[in-house]
Amino acid sequence: MSKANSSTDTGADARTAEGSRTGAGTRTDTGADERAQRRADRAAGERLSTAPREESPEAESGSGSGGGVPAIGVIGWIRWFWRQLTSMRVALILLFLLSLGAIPGSLIPQTSVDDFKVQEFKDQHTTLTPIYEKLQLFDVYSSVWFSAIYILLFVSLIGCIVPRTGQFVGQLRSRPPGAPKRLTRLPAYTTWRTGADPEQVREAALGVLGKRRFRAHTVGDAVAAEKGYLREAGNLVFHVALIVMLVAFATGQLFKSEGGKLVVEGDGFANTLTQYDDFKSGSLYDSDTLAPFSFVLDKFVGTYEESGPQRGTPRTFEARVTYNKGADGPDRKAVIRVNEPLVVDGTKVYLIAHGYAPVVTVRDSKGKVVSRNAVPLLPIDNNITSTGAIKVMDGYRDKNGEKTQLGFKAFFVPTFAGHGKGEMFSQFPGAEYPVLALSAYHGSLGVDSGLPQNVYQLDTSKMEEFKDENGELLKKMLRPGEKLDLSNGEGSITFEGIEEWASFQISQQPGNGLALGGAIAAIAGLAASLFIQRRRVWVRAVRGADGVTVVEMAGLGRSESAKLPEELGDLAAALLTTAPVAAEKPGKPESSEKPETAEKPEGPGKPEKPAASDASAPSEGPDAATHEDDATNEAGSRPVHPAEAPAEGAEK
């Protein structure tokens, strides 16, 4: 999603212009040959990227300035808007906005997650609530503005990937282009003279480049090779992975299901809607797709650090269950731990909370057992100090034989510090000295009205207190085995013992695996696009005027890299085993015309660093090839490593 013309092309044009200003004399040979040369140089670096071209609306109209809407037309504006939408700049902006839009969803309670927290937030922030509701901040992920960003990003990625994929496939099917006429213009360049025949040099170059996994073929008097296709493949993989992650996110939101269930030891759960304490699902979720399974909580095991500064820190936190698939599946044992869920047919059962459930027995005035069950209480601190309510709705009759309902406010501590040692709060999360404090009421619990009621709270608006002998509210702290006698022989409640409960979250997220795969692919694609360089190498071998073969090697990368000259030097060293440097012949004839791209050697046998790798060397017209050969001969008989080439802008 960047401009198709690479930086190397722009640099080549700039250096060509510089060469025309710094060349020797007033050169008039800048006609058709010069233009053909520049086109050949540009062709050497083209198609190193599959990024689409970015054009302005003025370019669409064919006029450089002031085209205006009438000159462009509706189609022109639509085309320009599409190209902007599929550009890298806009895609990054949309991705940033999507990340920014997700922040309120994590800071503000969401209706799709917890209705009670949303209502509590609204009650506490009456000023902000109307603003948040208009901005849809309580339903961020289903809001209009978040969906618009999401869809635009989706379209932007698809609109970019489709044409780039076609261009990349075309590049894979095509061969590297032929060598430019002047390899000296390229950023990495080396040359030497050898006694091997040009055909042998080119054949050896094909072998060396093939072993280095270059795609190579012979074009005229040179071998053209290319490597680094995985860079563009990584780019495409990265963008496709982003689309996969967006699809996974949408799938998870539309088809997800999530519910909670509190289970006391010995009780069980069947995966049906009626068994859930609370249940949320996506807009396209079908309840018929609930996985058929059930489980029983055999035992909850929790151990804690008993001494030291970390006293009370959980060490073991696991639920041991027996589960089965389907209606008649065999029983299987499993252990559910934090972040280690039970997985059944794609549905995951997470362990999310734990607490205590005192076992109480309620009797009427005649000593008849009215109810006996374990009542879960909610923890209010890390030491599992718990509160709740015990409700007896049916089966109880007072001493006059009239039906009534009983209610008890309960406060439980698993480890009581003892009387006179502060308030009644637990000192340790383990059940080392459990105490249950109760206060008693009778009357109507309000459950017959049909309105939903919190099972952990006691509504005493329609109830009366049981009185003690002092006329105050009847209450008592009980140890296991102790009982509280109700006033006037109305019955009793006995604290039999304690059991433990565990809270589970049962969730089905169909897009999780897809999102994970997309994230891994995105990281791999991004790494490939960042660390792999697309580059081309040319090896030209021609016979010089004195019959000695002149070998030239040059490289061009999509972006500047210090590794390109090093790689070219390694390739040259490998090729030297087949095409070694020829011994310098005494009395070598000198060329009558000195090239501008190389200086004279300073002493006998001392090769000069050729200015051939200087990007500012100008074109020489029709006789350029002859001058190149002369320059090579003047440079000496050893290969010049690309790192030895003078920097751009150095004096000649």
Short mmCIF file of C-alpha atoms in Angstrom, two decimals, residues 354-356 377-388 410-414 423-426 456-457 501:
data_model
loop_
_atom_site.label_atom_id
_atom_site.label_comp_id
_atom_site.label_asym_id
_atom_site.label_seq_id
_atom_site.Cartn_x
_atom_site.Cartn_y
_atom_site.Cartn_z
CA HIS A 354 -14.78 -20.20 45.05
CA GLY A 355 -16.56 -19.82 48.38
CA TYR A 356 -18.25 -21.57 51.28
CA LEU A 377 -22.60 -17.20 50.56
CA LEU A 378 -20.72 -14.53 48.59
CA PRO A 379 -17.14 -13.60 49.60
CA ILE A 380 -16.46 -9.93 50.32
CA ASP A 381 -12.67 -10.06 50.83
CA ASN A 382 -9.63 -12.18 50.04
CA ASN A 383 -10.01 -14.13 53.28
CA ILE A 384 -13.46 -15.23 52.11
CA THR A 385 -15.47 -13.37 54.71
CA SER A 386 -18.94 -14.04 53.27
CA THR A 387 -22.46 -12.72 53.46
CA GLY A 388 -25.81 -13.93 52.21
CA ALA A 410 -26.06 -14.73 57.40
CA PHE A 411 -22.46 -13.62 57.97
CA PHE A 412 -19.76 -16.30 57.76
CA VAL A 413 -16.02 -16.34 58.49
CA PRO A 414 -13.93 -19.46 57.79
CA GLU A 423 -14.65 -7.22 64.34
CA MET A 424 -15.97 -10.45 62.93
CA PHE A 425 -13.84 -10.76 59.82
CA SER A 426 -11.96 -13.79 58.63
CA TYR A 456 -28.01 -13.34 48.36
CA GLN A 457 -30.04 -10.47 49.83
CA TRP A 501 -18.77 -24.21 46.12
#
